[in-house]
mmCIF file of C-alpha atoms in Angstrom:
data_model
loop_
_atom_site.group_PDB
_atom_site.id
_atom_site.type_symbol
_atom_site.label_atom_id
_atom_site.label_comp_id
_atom_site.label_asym_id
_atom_site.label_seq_id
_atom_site.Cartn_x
_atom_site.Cartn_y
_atom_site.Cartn_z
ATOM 1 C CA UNK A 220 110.058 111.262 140.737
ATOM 2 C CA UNK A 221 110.876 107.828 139.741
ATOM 3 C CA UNK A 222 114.050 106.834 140.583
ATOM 4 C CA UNK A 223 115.380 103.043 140.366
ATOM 5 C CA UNK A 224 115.354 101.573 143.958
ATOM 6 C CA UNK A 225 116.898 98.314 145.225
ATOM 7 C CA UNK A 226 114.926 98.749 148.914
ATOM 8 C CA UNK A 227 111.609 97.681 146.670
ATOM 9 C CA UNK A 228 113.756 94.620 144.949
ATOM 10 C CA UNK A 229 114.633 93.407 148.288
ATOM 11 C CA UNK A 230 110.929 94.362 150.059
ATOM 12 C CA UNK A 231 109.833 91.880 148.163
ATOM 13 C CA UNK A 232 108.378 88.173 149.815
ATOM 14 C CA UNK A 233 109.834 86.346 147.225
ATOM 15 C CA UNK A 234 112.911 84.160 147.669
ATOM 16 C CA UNK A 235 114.923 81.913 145.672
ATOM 17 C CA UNK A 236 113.294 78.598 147.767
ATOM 18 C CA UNK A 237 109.786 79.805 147.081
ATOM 19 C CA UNK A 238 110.462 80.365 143.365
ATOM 20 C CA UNK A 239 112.068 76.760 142.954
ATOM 21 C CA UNK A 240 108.593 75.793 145.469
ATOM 22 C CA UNK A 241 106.705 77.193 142.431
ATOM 23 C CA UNK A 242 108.295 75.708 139.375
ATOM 24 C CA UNK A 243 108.638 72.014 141.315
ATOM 25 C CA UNK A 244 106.612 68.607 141.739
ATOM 26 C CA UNK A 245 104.202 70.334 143.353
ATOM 27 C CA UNK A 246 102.554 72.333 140.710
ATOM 28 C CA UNK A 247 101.723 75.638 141.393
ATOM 29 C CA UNK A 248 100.707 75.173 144.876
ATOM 30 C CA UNK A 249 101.217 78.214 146.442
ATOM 31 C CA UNK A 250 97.503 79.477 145.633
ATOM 32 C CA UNK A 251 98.505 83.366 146.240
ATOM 33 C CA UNK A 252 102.064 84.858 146.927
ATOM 34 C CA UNK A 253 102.689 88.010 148.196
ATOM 35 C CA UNK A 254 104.626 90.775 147.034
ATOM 36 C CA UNK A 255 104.637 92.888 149.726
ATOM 37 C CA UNK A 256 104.499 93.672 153.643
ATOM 38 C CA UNK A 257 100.731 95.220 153.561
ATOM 39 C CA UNK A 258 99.525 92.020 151.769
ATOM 40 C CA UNK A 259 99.279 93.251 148.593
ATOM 41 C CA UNK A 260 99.118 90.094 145.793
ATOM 42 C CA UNK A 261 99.725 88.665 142.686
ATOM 43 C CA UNK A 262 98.084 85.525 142.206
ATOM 44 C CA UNK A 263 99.481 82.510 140.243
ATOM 45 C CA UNK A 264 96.533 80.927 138.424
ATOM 46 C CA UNK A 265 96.703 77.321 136.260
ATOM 47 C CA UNK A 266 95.279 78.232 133.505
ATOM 48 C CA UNK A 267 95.573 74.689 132.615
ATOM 49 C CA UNK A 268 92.471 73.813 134.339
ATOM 50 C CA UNK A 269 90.503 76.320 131.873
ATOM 51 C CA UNK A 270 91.835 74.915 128.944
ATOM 52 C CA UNK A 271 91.350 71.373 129.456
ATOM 53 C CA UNK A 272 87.917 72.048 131.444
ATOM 54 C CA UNK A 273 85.585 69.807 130.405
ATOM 55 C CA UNK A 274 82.067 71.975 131.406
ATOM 56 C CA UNK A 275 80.990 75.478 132.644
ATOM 57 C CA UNK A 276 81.188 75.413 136.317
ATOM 58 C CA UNK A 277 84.969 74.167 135.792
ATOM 59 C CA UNK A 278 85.963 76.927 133.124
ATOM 60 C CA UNK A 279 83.948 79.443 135.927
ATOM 61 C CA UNK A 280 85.888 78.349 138.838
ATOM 62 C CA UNK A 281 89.091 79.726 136.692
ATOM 63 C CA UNK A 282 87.937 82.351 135.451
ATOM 64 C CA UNK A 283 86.218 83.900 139.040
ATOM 65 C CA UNK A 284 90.004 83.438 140.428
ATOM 66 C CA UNK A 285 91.036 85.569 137.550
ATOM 67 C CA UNK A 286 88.504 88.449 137.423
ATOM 68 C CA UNK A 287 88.809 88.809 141.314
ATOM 69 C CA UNK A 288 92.643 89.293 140.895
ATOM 70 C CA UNK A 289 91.735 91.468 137.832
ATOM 71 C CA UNK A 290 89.555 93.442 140.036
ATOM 72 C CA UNK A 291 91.956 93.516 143.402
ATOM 73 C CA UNK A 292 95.455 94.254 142.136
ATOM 74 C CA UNK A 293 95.469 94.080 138.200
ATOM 75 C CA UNK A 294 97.472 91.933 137.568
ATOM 76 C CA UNK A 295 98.269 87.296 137.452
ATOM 77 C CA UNK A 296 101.215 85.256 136.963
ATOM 78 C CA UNK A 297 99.402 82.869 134.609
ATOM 79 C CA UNK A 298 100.643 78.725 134.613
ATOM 80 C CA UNK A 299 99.527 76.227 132.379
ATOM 81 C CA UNK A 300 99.062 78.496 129.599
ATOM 82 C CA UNK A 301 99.989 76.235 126.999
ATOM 83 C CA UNK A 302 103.262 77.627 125.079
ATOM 84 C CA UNK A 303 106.022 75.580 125.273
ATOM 85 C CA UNK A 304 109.169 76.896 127.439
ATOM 86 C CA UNK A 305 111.244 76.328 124.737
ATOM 87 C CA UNK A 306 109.389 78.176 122.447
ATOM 88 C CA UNK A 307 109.303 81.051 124.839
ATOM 89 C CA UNK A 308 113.409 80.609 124.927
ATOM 90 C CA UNK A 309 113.699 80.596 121.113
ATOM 91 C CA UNK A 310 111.877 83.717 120.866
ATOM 92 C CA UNK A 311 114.417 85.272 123.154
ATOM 93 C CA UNK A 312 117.298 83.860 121.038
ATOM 94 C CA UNK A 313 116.000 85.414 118.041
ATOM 95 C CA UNK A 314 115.482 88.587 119.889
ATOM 96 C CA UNK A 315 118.367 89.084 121.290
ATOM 97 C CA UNK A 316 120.162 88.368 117.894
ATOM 98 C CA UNK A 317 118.417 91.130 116.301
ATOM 99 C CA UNK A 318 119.373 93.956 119.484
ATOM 100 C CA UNK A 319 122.988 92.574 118.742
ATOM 101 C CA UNK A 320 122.983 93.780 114.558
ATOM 102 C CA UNK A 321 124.864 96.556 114.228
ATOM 103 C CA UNK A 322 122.687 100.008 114.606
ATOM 104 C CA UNK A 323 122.944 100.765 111.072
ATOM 105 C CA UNK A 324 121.046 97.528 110.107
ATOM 106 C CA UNK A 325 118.594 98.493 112.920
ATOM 107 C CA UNK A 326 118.163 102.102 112.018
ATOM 108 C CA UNK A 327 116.860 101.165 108.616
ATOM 109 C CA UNK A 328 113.742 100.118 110.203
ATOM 110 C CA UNK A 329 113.096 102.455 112.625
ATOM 111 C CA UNK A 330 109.498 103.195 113.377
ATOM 112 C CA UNK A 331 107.937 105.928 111.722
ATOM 113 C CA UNK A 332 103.984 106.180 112.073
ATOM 114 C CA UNK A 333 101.701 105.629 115.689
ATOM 115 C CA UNK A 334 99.425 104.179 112.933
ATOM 116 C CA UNK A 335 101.652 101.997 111.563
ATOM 117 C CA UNK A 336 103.543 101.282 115.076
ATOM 118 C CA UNK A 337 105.825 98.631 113.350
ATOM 119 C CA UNK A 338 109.648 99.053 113.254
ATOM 120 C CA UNK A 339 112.731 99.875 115.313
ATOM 121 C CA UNK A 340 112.554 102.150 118.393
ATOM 122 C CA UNK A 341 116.255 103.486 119.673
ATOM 123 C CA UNK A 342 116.827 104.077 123.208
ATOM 124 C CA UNK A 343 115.634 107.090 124.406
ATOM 125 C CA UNK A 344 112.920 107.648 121.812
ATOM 126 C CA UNK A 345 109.726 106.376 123.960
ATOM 127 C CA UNK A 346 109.041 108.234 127.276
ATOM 128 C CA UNK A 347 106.104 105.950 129.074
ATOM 129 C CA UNK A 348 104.199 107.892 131.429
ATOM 130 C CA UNK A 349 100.813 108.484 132.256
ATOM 131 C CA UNK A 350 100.559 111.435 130.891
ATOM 132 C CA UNK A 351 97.926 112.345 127.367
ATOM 133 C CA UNK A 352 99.789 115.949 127.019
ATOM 134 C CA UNK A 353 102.580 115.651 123.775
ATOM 135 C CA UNK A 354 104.407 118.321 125.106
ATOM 136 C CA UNK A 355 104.785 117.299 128.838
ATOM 137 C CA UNK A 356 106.250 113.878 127.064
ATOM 138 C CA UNK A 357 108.283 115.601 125.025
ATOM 139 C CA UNK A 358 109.794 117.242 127.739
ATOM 140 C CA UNK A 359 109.933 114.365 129.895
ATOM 141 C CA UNK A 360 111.749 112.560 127.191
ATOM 142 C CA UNK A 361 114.317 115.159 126.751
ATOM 143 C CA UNK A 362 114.923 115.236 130.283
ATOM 144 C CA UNK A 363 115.345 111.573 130.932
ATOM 145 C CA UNK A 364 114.413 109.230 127.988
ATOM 146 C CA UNK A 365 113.590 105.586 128.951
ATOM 147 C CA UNK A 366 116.786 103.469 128.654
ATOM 148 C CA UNK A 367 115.578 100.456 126.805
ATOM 149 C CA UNK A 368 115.125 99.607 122.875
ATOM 150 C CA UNK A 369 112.477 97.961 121.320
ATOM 151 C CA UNK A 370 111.116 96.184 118.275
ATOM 152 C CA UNK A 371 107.786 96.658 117.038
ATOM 153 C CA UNK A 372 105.611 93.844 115.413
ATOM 154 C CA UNK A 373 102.157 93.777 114.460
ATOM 155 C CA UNK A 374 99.966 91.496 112.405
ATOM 156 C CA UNK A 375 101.782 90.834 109.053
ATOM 157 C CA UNK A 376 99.226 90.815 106.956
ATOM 158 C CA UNK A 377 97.637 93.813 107.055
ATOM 159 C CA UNK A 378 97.224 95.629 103.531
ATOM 160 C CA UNK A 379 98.190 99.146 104.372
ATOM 161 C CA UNK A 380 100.853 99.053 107.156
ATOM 162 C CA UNK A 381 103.513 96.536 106.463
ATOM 163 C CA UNK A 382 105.945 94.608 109.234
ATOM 164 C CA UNK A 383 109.607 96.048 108.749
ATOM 165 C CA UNK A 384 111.731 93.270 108.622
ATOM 166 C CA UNK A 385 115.219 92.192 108.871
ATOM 167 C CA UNK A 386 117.162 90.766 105.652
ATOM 168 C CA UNK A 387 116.799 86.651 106.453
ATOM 169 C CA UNK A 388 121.042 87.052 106.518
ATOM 170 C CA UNK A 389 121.480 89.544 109.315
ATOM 171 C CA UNK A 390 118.615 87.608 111.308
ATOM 172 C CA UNK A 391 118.292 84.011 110.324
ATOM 173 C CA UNK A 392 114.713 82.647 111.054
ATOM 174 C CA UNK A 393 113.497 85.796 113.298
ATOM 175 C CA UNK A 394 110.801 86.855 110.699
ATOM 176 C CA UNK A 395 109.217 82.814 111.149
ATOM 177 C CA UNK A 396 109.654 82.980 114.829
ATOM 178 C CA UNK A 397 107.502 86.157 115.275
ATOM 179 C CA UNK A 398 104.816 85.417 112.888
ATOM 180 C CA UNK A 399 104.082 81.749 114.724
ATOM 181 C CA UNK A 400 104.635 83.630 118.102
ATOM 182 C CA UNK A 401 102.348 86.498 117.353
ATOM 183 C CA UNK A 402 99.663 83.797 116.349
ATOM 184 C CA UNK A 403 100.138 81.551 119.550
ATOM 185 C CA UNK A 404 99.984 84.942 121.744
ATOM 186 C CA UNK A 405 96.902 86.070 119.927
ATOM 187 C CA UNK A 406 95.321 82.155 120.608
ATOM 188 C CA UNK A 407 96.478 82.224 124.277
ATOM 189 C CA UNK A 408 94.704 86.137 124.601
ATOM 190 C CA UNK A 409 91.029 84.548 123.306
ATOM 191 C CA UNK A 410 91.407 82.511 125.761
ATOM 192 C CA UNK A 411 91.798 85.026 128.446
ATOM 193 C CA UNK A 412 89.222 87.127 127.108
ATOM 194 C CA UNK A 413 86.861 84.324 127.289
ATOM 195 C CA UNK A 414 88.043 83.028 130.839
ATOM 196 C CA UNK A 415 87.770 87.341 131.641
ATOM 197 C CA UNK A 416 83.801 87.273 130.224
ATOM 198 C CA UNK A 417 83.205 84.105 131.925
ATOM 199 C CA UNK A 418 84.332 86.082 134.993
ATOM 200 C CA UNK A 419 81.896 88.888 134.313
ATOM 201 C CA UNK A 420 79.209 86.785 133.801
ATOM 202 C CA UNK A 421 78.931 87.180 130.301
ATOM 203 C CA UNK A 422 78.952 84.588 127.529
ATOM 204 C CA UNK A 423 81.868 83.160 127.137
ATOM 205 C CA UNK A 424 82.621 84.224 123.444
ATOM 206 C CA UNK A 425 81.357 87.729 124.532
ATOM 207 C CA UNK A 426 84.423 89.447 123.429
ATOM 208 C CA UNK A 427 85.742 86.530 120.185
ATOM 209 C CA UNK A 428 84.799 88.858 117.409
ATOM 210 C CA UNK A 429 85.512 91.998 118.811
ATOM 211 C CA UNK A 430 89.271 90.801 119.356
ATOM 212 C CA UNK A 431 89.273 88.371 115.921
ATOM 213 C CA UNK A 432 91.017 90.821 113.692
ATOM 214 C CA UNK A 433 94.401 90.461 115.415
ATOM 215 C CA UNK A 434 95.280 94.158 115.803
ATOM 216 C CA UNK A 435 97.994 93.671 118.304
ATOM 217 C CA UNK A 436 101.676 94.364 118.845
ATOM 218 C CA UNK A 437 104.712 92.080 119.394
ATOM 219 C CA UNK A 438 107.378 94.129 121.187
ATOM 220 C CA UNK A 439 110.842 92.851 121.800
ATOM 221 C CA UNK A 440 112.801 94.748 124.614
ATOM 222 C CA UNK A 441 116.097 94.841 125.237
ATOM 223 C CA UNK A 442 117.504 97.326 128.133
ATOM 224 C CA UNK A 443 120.897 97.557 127.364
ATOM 225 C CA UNK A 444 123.624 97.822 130.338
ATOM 226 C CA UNK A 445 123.291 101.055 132.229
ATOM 227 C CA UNK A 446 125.887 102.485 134.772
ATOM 228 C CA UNK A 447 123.997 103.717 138.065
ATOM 229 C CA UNK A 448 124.897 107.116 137.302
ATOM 230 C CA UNK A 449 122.969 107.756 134.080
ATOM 231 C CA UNK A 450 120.058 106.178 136.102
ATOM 232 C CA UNK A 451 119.946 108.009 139.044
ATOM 233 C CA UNK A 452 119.127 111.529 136.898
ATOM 234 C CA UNK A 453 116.004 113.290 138.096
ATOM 235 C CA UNK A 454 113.035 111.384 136.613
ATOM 236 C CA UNK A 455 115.162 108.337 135.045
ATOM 237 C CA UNK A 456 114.243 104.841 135.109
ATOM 238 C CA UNK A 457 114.296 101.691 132.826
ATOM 239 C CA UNK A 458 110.565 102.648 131.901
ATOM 240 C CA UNK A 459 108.563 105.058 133.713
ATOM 241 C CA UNK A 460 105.615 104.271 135.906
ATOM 242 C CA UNK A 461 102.400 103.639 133.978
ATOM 243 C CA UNK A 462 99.227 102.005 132.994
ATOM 244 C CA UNK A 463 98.723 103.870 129.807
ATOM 245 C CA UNK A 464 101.299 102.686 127.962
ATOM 246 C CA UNK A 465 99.517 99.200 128.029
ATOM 247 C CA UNK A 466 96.495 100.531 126.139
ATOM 248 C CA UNK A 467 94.295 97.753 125.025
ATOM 249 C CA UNK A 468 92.540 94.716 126.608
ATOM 250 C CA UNK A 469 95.335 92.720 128.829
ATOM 251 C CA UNK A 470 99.256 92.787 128.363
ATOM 252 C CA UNK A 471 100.798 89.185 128.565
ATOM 253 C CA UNK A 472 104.558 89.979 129.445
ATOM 254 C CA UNK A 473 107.529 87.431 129.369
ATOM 255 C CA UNK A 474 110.373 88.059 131.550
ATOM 256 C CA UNK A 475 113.455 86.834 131.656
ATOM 257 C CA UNK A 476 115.472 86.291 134.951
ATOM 258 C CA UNK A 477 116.728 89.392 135.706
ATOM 259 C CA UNK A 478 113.755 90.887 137.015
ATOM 260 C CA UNK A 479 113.317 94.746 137.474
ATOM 261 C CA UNK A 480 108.879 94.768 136.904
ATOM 262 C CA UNK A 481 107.776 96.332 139.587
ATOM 263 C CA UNK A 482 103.311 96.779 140.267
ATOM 264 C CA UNK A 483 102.058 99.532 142.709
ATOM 265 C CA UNK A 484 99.515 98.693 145.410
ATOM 266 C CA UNK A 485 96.831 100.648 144.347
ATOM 267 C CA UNK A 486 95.282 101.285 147.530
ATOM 268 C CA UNK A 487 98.750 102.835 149.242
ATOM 269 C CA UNK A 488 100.703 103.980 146.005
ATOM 270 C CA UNK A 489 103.664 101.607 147.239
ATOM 271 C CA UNK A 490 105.235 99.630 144.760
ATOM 272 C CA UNK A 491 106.403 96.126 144.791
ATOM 273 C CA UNK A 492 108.846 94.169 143.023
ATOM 274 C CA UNK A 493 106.730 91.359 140.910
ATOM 275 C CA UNK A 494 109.964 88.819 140.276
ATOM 276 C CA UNK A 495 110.105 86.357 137.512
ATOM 277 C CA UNK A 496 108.408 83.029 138.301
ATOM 278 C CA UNK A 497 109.750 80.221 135.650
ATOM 279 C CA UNK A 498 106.900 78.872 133.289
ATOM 280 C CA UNK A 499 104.162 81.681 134.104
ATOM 281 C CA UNK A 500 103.314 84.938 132.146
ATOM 282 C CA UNK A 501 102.677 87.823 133.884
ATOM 283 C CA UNK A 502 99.243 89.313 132.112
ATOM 284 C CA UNK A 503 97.804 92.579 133.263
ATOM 285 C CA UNK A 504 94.672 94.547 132.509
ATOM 286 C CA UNK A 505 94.737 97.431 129.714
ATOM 287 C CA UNK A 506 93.164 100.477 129.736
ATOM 288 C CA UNK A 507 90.653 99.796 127.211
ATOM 289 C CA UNK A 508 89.481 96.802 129.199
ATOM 290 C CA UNK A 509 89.462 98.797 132.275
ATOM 291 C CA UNK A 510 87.462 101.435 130.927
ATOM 292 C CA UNK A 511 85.053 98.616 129.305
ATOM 293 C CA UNK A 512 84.085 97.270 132.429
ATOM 294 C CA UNK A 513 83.539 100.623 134.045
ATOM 295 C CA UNK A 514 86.547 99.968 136.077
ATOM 296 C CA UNK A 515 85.617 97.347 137.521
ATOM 297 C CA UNK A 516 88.666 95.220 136.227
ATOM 298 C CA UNK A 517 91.852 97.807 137.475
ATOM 299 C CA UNK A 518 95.052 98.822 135.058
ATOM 300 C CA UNK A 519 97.188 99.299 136.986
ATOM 301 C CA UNK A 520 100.509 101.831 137.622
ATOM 302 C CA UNK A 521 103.499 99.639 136.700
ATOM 303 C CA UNK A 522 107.220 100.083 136.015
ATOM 304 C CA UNK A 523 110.447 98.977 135.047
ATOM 305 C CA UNK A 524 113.226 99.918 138.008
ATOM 306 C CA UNK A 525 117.226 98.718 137.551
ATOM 307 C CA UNK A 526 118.156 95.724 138.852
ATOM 308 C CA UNK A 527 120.951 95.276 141.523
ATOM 309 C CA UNK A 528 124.012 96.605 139.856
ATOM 310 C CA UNK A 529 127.289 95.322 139.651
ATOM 311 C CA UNK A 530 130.572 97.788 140.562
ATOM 312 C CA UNK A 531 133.392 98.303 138.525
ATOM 313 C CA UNK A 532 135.028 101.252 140.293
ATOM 314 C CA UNK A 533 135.279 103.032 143.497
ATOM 315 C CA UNK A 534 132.493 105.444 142.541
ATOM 316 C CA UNK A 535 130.137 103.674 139.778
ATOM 317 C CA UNK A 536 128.224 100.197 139.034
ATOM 318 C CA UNK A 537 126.782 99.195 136.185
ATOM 319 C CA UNK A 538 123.363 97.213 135.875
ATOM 320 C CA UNK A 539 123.097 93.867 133.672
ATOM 321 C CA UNK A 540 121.333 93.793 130.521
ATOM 322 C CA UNK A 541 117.887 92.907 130.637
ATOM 323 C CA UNK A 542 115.500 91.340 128.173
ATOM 324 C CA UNK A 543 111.559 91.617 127.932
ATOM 325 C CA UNK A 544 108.952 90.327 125.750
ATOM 326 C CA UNK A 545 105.735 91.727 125.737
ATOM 327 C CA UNK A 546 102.573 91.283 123.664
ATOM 328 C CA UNK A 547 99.907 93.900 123.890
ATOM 329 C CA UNK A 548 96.562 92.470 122.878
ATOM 330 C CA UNK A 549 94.085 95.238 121.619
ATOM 331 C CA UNK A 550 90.387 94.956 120.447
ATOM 332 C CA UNK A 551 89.471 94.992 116.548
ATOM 333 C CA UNK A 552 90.489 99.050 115.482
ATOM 334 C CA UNK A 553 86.997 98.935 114.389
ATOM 335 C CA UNK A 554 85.405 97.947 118.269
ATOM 336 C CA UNK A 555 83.291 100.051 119.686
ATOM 337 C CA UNK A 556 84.598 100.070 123.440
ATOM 338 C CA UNK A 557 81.782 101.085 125.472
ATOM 339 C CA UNK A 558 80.530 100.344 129.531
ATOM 340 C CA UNK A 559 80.075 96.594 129.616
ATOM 341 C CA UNK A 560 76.224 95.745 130.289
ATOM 342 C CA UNK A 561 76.956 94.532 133.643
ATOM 343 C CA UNK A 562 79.597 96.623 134.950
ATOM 344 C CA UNK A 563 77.650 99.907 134.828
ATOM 345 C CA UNK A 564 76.993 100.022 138.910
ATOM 346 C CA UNK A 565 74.123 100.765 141.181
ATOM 347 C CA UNK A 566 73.170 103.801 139.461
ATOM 348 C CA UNK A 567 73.641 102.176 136.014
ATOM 349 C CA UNK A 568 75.958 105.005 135.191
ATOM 350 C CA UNK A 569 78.703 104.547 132.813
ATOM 351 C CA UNK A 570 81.903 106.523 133.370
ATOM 352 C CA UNK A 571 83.497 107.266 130.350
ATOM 353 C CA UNK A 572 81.766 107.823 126.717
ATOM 354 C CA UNK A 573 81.770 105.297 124.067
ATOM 355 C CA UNK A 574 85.499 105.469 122.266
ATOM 356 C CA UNK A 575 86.804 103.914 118.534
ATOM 357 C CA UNK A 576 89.759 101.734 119.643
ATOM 358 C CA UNK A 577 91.970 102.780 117.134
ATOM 359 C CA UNK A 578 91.145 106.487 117.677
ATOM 360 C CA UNK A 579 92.273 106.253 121.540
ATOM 361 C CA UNK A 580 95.193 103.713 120.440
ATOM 362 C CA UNK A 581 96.460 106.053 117.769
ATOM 363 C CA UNK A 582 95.831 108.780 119.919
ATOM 364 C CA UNK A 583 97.918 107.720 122.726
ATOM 365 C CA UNK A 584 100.664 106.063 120.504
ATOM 366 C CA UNK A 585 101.090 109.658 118.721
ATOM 367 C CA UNK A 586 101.545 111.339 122.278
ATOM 368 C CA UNK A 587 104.057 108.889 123.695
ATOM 369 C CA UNK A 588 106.239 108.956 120.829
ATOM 370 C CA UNK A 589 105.953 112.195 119.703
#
């Protein structure tokens, strides 16, 4: 049962002087932080040091620090990654200008097709969870829907599946924005990828044309002010726990300062509140990529819980509005995704069978919104 919990907010080791520590003179240097009592972590990494590398052994020593924390919890807070912070602000201008139109504007582009997956998504429409069955989700959703609204973007180009857009009046300049962020996420996610084969001892452009088509989505989140009783029905949460909901290669996810992501430990099951940390990204591994590498590289069981409400009467408070941006990188549709060469263990056996990535993608995009 996933109820929103304030005792995992406040569990966690972060405080307000280690986040300033972070974002200061000093760069980053805080090599680890924990968020948690048993020692579970989230490491920041400077990814700066990749990108401005200038031979192997230096892009290595990066990309070792990533695959081990791919490998131990999941999930990085990624620094020096390259976007600007106030492009990263503009884009959360824009999208909170477009949650604001009224929901008849919105409505006309509401998202139709797991194929397509562009458009409009009303709260309550997505249930995340982890599980495949369309009926159980169904169910779930009925029961208690996910409180949050989305946007949907993928690449714009495409020939058969076309962005819906807003008219240029109701949302001046958000169509531009997208497009050059979509472009700058899908440049920053090579990146990863190649700092991610690196770590596997692979070539370094191991994965570059199996990720070169661009078949990703852009989602804009906005979780709209929520009074604690509408949250505390049996199953309810911002966004349920799960991994599958992040289905492709890694996940790079912009917060904004409210907070609410929580990651579970996957060796106890406990989660832990993963706070905001100015000028990173928080990137996680997808499913896909986990079940490329065997498992070797871990998705991991996330969620979004409330954030510490605010009261307004004797009996009820009321959460604040939250805002997320989230950019889910996937492989080519057309990419095989199969047990990585060196990930297949001691007894060279491979777990799961060869899969089409837009079969499974489809697949689970039909089931969660269905």
């Amino acid at each position: 049962m996933l109820l929103p919990s304030l005792t995992s907010l406040r569990s966690s080791a972060f405080s307000r002087k280690s986040l300033r520590a972070l974002s200061s003179g000093s760069r980053y240097g805080l090599a680890t932080i924990a968020t948690g009592a048993e020692g579970f972590r989230i490491p920041v990494i400077d990814f700066a040091k990749f990108r401005t590398a200038k031979s192997l052994p230096e892009k290595k020593a990066t990309a070792d620090e990533i695959v081990t924390a791919f490998k131990e919890s999941g999930f990085i807070y990624l620094a020096g990654h390259g976007i600007p912070t106030a492009t990263i602000q503009d884009v959360f201008a824009k999208s909170a200008g477009f949650f604001k139109m009224p929901m008849e504007a919105k409505s006309k582009l509401a998202w139709e097709d797991p194929r397509s997956n562009r458009g409009y998504v009303a709260v309550g429409r997505e249930r995340v969870t982890q599980s495949a069955d369309a009926d159980e989700i169904a169910q779930l959703r009925a029961k208690a829907p996910d409180f949050k609204e989305s946007m949907e973007i993928g690449r714009d180009w495409d020939s058969t599946w076309k962005n819906q857009w807003p008219q240029e009046s109701d949302a001046p300049q958000f169509k531009r924005t997208m497009l050059d962020f979509y472009q700058t996420c899908h440049d920053l996610h090579v990146l990863v990828m190649r700092s991610i084969a690196l770590g596997l001892d692979l070539e370094e452009s191991y994965f570059d044309a199996k990720v070169s088509d661009q078949c990703h989505n852009l989602r804009l989140l906005s979780y709209p002010p929520v009074t604690r009783s509408v949250l505390v029905k049996e199953g309810q949460a911002r966004a349920g726990a799960h991994s599958e909901i992040d289905y492709g290669t890694v996940t790079l996810l912009f917060q904004d300062s409210v907070g609410g992501l929580e990651v579970q430990n996957p060796h106890n099951q406990v989660f832990h509140a993963a706070p905001p940390i100015p000028d990173t990204i928080v990137i996680n591994v997808g499913d896909l990529l986990s079940r490329w590498s065997n498992d070797v590289l871990r998705s991991t069981l996330h969620r979004v819980v409330a954030p510490p409400a605010k009261k307004i009467s004797e009996t009820e408070t009321i959460t604040p509005a939250r805002q997320s941006i989230a950019f889910f990188c996937n492989p080519n549709f057309s990419t095989e995704v199969a047990c990585l060469p060196n990930c297949a263990g001691v007894n060279g056996q491979a777990k799961y069978p060869p899969i089409n990535t837009e079969k499974y993608i489809v697949g689970r995009l039909a089931a969660t919104y269905h």
